[in-house]
Tab-separated table of C-alpha atoms and ligand atoms in Angstrom:
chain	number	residue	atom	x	y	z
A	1	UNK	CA	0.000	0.000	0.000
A	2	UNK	CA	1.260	3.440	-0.754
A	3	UNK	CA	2.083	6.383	1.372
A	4	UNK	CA	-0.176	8.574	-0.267
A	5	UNK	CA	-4.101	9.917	0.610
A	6	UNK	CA	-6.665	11.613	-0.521
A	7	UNK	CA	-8.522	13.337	1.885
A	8	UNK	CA	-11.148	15.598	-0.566
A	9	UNK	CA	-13.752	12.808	-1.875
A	10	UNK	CA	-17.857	13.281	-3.340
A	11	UNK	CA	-19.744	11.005	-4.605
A	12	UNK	CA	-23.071	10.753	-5.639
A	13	UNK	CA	-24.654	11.834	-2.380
A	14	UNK	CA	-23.945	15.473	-3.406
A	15	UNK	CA	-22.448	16.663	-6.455
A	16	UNK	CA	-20.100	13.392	-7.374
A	17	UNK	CA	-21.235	11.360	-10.384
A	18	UNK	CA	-19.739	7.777	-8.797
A	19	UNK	CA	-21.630	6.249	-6.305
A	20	UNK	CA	-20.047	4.967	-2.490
A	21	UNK	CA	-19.175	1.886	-3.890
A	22	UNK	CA	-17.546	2.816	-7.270
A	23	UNK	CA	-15.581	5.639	-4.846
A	24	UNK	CA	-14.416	2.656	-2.689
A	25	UNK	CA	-13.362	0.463	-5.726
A	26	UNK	CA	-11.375	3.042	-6.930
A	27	UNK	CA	-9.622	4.186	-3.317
A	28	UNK	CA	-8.462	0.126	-3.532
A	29	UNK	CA	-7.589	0.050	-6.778
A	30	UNK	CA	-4.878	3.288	-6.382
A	31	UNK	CA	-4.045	1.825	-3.182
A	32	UNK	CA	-4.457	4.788	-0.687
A	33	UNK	CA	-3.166	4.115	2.850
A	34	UNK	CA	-6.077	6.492	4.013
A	35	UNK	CA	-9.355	8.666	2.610
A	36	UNK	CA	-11.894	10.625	3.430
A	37	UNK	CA	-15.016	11.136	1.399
A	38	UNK	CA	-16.162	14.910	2.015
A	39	UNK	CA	-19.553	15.110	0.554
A	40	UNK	CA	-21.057	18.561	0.284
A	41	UNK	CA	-23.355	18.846	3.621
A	42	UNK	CA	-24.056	15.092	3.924
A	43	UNK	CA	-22.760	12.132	5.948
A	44	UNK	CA	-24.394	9.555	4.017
A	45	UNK	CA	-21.501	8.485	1.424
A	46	UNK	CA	-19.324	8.584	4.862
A	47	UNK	CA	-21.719	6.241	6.535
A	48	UNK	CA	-22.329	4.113	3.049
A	49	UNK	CA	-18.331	3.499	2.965
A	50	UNK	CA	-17.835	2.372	6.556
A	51	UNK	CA	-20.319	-0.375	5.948
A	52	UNK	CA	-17.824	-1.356	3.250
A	53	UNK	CA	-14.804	-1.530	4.109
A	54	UNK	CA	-13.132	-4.810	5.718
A	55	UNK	CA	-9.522	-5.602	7.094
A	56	UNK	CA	-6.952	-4.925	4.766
A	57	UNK	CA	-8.637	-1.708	3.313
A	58	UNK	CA	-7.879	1.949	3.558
A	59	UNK	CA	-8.476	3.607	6.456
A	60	UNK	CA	-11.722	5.923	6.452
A	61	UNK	CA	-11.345	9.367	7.619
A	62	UNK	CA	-14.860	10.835	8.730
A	63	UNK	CA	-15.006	13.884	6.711
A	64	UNK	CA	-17.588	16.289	5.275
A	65	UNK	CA	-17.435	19.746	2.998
A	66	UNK	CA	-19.698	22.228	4.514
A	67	UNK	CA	-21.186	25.218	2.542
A	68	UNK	CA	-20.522	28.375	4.736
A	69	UNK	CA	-20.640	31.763	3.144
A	70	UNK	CA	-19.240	35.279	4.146
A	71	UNK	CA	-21.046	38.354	2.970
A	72	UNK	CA	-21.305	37.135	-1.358
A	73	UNK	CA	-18.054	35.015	-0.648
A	74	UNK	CA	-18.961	31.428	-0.852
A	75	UNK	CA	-16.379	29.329	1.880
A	76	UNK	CA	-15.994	25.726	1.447
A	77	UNK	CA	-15.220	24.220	5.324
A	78	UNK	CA	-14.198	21.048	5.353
A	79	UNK	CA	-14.529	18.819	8.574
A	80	UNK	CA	-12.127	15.580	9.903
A	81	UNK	CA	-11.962	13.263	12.655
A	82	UNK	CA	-15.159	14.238	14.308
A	83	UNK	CA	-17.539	11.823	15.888
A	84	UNK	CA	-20.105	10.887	13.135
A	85	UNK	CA	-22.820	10.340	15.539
A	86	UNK	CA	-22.468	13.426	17.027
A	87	UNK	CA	-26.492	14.343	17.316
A	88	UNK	CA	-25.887	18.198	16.935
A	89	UNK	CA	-24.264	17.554	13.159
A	90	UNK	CA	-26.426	15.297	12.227
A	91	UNK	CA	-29.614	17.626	13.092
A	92	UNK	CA	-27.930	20.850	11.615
A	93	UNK	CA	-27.196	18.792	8.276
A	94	UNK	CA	-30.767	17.684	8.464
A	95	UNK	CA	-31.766	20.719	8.562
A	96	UNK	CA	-29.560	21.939	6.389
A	97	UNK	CA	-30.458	19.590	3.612
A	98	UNK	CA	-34.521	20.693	4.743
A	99	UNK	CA	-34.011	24.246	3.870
A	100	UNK	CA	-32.545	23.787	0.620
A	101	UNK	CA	-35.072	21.548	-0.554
A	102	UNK	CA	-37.975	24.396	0.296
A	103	UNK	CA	-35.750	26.862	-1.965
A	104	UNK	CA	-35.691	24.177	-4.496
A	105	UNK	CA	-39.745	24.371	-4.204
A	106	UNK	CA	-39.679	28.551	-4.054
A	107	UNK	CA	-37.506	28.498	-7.549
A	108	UNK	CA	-39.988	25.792	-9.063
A	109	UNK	CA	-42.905	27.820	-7.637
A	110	UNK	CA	-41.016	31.321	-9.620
A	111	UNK	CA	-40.510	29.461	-12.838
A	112	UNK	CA	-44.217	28.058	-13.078
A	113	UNK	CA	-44.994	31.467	-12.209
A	114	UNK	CA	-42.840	32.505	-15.273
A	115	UNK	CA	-45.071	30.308	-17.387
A	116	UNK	CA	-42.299	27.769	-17.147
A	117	UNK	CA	-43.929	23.678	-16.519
A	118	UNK	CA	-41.551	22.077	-14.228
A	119	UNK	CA	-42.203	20.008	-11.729
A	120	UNK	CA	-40.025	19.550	-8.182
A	121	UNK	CA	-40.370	15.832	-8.549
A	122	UNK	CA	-38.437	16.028	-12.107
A	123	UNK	CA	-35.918	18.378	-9.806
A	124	UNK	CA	-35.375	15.951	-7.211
A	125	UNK	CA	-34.769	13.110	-9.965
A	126	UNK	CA	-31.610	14.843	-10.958
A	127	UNK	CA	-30.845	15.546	-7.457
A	128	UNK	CA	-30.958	11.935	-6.541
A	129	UNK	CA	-30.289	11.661	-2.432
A	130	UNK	CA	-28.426	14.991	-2.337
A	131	UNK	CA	-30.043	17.709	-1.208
A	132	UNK	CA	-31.538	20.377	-4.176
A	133	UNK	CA	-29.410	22.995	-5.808
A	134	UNK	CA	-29.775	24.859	-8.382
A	135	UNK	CA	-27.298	22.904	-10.658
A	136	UNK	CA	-30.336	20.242	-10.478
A	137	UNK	CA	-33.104	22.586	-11.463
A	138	UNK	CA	-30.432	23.626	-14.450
A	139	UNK	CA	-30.390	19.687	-14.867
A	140	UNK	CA	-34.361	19.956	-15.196
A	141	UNK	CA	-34.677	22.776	-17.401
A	142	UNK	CA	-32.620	21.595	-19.645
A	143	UNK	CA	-33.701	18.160	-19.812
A	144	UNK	CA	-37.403	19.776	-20.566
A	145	UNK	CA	-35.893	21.800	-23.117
A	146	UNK	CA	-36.640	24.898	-21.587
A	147	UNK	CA	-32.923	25.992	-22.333
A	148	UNK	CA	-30.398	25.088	-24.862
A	149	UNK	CA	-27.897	24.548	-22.406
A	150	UNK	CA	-27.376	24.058	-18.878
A	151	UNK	CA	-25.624	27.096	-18.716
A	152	UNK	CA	-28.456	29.038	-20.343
A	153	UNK	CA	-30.625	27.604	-17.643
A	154	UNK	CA	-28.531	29.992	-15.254
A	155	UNK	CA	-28.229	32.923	-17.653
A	156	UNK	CA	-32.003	33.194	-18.424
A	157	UNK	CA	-33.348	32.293	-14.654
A	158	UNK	CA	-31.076	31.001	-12.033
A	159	UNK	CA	-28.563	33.483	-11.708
A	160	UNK	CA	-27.718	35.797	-9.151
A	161	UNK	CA	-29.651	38.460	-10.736
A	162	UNK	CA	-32.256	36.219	-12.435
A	163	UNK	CA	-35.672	36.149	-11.969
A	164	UNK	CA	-35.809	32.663	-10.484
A	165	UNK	CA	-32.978	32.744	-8.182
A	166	UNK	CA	-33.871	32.390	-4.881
A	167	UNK	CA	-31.152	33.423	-1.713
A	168	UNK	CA	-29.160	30.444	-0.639
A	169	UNK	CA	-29.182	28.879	2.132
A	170	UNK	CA	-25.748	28.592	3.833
A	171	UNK	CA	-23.838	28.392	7.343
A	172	UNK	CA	-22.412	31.156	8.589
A	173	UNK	CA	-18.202	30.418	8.915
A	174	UNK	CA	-18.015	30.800	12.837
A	175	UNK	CA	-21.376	28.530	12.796
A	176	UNK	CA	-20.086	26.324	10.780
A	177	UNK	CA	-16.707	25.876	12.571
A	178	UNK	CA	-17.995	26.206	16.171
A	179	UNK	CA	-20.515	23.136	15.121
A	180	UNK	CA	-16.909	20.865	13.678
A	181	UNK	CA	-15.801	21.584	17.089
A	182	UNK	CA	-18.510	20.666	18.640
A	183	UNK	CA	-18.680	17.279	17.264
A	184	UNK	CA	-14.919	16.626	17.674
A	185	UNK	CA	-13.551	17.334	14.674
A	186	UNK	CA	-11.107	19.707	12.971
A	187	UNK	CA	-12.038	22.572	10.376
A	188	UNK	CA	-10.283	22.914	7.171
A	189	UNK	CA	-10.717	25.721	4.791
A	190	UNK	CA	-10.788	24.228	1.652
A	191	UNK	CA	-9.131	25.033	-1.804
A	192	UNK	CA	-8.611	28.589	-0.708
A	193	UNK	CA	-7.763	30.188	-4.010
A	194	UNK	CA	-10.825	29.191	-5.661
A	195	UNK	CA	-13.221	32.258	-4.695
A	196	UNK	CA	-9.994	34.015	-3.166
A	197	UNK	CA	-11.506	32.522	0.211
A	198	UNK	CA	-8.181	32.982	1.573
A	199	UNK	CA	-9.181	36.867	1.786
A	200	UNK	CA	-11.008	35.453	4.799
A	201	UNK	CA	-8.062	33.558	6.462
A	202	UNK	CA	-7.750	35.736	9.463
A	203	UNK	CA	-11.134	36.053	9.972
A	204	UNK	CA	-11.331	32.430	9.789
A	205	UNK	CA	-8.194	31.654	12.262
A	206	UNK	CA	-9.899	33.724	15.025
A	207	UNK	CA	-12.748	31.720	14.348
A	208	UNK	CA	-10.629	28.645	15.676
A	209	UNK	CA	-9.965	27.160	11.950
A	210	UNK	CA	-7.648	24.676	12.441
A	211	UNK	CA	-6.167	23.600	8.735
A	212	UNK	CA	-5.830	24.931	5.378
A	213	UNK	CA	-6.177	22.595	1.985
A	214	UNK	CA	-2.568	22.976	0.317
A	215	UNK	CA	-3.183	20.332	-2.146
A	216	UNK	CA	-5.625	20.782	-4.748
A	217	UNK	CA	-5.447	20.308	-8.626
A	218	UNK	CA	-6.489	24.100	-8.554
A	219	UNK	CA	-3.036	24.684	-7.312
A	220	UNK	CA	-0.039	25.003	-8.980
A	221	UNK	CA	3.503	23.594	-7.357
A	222	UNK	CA	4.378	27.123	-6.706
A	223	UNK	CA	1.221	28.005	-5.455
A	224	UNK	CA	1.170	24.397	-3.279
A	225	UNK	CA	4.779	26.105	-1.691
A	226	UNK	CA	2.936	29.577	-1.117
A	227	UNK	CA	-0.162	27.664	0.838
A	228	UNK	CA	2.464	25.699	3.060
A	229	UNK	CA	3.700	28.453	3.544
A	230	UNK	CA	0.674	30.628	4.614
A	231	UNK	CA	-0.527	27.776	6.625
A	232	UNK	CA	2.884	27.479	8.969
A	233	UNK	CA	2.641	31.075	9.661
A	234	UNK	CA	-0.898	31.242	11.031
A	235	UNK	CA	-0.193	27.671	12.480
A	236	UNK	CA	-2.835	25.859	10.121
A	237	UNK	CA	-2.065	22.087	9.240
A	238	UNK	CA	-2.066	21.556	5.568
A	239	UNK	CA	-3.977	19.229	3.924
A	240	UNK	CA	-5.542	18.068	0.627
A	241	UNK	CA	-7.019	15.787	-1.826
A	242	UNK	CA	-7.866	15.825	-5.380
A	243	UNK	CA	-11.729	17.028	-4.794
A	244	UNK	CA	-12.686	14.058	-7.176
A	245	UNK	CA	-16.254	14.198	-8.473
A	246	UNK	CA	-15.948	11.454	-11.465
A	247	UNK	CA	-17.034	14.503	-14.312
A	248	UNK	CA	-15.308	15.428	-17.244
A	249	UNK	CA	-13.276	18.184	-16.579
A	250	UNK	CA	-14.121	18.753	-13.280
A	251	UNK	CA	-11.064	18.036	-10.872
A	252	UNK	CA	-8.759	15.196	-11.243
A	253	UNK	CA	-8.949	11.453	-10.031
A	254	UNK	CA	-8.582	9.882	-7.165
A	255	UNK	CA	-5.053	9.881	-5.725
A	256	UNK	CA	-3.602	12.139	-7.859
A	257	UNK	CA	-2.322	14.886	-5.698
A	258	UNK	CA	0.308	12.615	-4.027
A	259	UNK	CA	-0.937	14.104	-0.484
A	260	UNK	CA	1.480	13.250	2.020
A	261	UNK	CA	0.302	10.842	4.816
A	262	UNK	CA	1.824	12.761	7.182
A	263	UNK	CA	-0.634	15.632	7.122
A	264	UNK	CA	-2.834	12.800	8.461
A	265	UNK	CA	-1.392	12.420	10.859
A	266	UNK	CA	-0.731	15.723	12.291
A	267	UNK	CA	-4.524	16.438	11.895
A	268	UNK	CA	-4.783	13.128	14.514
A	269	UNK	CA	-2.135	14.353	16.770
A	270	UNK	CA	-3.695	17.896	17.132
A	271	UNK	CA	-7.425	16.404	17.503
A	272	UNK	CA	-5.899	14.331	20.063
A	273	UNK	CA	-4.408	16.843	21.919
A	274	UNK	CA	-7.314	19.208	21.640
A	275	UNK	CA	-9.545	15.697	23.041
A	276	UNK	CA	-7.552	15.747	25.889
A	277	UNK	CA	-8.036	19.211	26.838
A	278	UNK	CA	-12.055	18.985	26.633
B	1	AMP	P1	-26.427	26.610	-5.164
B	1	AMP	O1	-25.487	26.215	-4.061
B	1	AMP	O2	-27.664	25.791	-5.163
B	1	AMP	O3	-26.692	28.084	-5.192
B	1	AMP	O4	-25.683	26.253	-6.526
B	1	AMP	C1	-24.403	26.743	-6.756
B	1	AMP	C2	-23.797	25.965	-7.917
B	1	AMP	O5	-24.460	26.325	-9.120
B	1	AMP	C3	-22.335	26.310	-8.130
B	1	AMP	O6	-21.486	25.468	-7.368
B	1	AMP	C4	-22.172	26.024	-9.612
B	1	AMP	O7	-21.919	24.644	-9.817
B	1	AMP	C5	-23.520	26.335	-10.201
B	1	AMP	N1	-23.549	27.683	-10.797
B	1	AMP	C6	-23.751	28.872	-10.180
B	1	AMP	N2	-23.752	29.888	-11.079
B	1	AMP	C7	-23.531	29.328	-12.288
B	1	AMP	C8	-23.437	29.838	-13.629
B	1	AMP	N3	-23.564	31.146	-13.885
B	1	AMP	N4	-23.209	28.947	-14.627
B	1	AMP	C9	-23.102	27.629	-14.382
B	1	AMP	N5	-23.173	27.086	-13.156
B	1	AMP	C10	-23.394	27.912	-12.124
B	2	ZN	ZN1	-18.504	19.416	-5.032
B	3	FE	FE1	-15.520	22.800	-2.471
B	4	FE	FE1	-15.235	19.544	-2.825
């Protein structure tokens, strides 16, 4: 087995396009010593993946990607080695997943108001298990032929500006991070350079963040030096994964980013000392 990890996995319980299983085949097949599957907002591909795995397989890092936003700046927080029965995450991602299903409803509801027939049942078939976006009322529209393309779905009515957009439901950063905490776990900002999210990395420090993503196919080797850099001198661990979702052209495969095992286990040895301060 190699030295290498991934720790920046979806699958088809948010916005991957391989389900648990086919993520699990592959983890084996590159031969990770460790992953963790960091679904947007959801636990269930974590959960799916445990039930899995056997002796002799990768270890499973409990991991999740949480959608946190900061005045129009969208934040991507990912979580590690937190307890994933902790009854406060589960709720909030239950709720979570609640609330963006009713603004999936209040953007079907604007659209047949525009005249447009589309149904939330043809919106949740494109959404599968994950919770509703508006990449899967794009899906929709453009499966009803409504729009040419799925980006025309966004530029005609589900834009920022458009006139079926509907506000997004988010957690706030110090929410968000407070709640990782909470449960155990360690909070990561992830692949700050997308979004210049690292704008918010002081902000986010004081906010007890506890790691930054250094590895990312967004990131260049110079940029990977900068971001290990950046995270020594605010005392972040470094981290990363290759933020595989199985499209074309979206991120690269599993295993790719050669992510040191080692940033494994300093994640482990700071959880554990922070464990045995609580
Ligand atoms: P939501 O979180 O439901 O607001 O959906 C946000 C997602 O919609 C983003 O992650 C993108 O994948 C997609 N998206 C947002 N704006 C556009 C756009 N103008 N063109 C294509 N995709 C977009
Ligand atoms: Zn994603
Ligand atoms: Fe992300
Ligand atoms: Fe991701």
């Amino acid at each position: 087995m190699s030295d290498t990890i991934d720790l920046h996995l979806h699958t088809t319980h948010s916005d991957g396009v391989v389900d648990t299983s086919g993520v699990v085949r592959k983890v084996r097949e590159v031969g990770l010593s460790a992953f963790a599957i960091t679904d947007h907002d959801s636990l269930e591909g974590y959960f799916e993946a445990r039930e899995l795995l056997g002796d002799g397989d990768p270890e499973l890092v409990p991991g999740v990607e949480l959608s946190a936003s900061l005045d129009s700046c969208d934040l991507h927080i990912l979580a590690y080695l937190f307890d994933p029965e902790n009854p406060e995450l589960n709720e909030a991602l239950g709720e979570f997943k609640r609330r963006r299903n009713k603004r999936g409803e209040k953007m079907v509801q604007r659209l047949n108001d525009l005249g447009i027939e589309i149904s939330i049942e043809e919106v949740h078939h494109h959404a599968g298990s994950a919770a509703v976006g508006r990449p899967h009322v794009a899906d929709a529209l453009y499966d009803k032929a409504h729009v040419n393309s799925y980006e025309a779905a966004f530029e005609r009515y589900l834009g920022n500006d458009k006139p079926a957009y509907v506000a997004k439901v988010n957690f706030a950063p110090d929410e968000a991070i407070s709640l990782i905490h909470m449960a155990g776990g360690l909070a990561v900002l992830a692949h700050p350079l997308i979004g210049e999210s690292y704008k918010h990395i002081e902000y986010l420090v004081e906010q007890g963040l506890d790691g930054l993503e250094v590895y990312h196919p967004h990131h260049s080797s110079a940029e990977v030096v900068q971001l290990t850099r950046m995270a020594d001198q605010y005392g972040l661990i470094g981290t990363g994964g290759s933020d595989f979702h199985g499209r074309a052209g979206r991120y690269a495969d599993i295993g790719s980013q050669q992510v040191p095992s080692d940033c494994l286990d300093k994640l482990k040895e700071i959880s554990a000392r922070k464990r045995g301060h609580n």
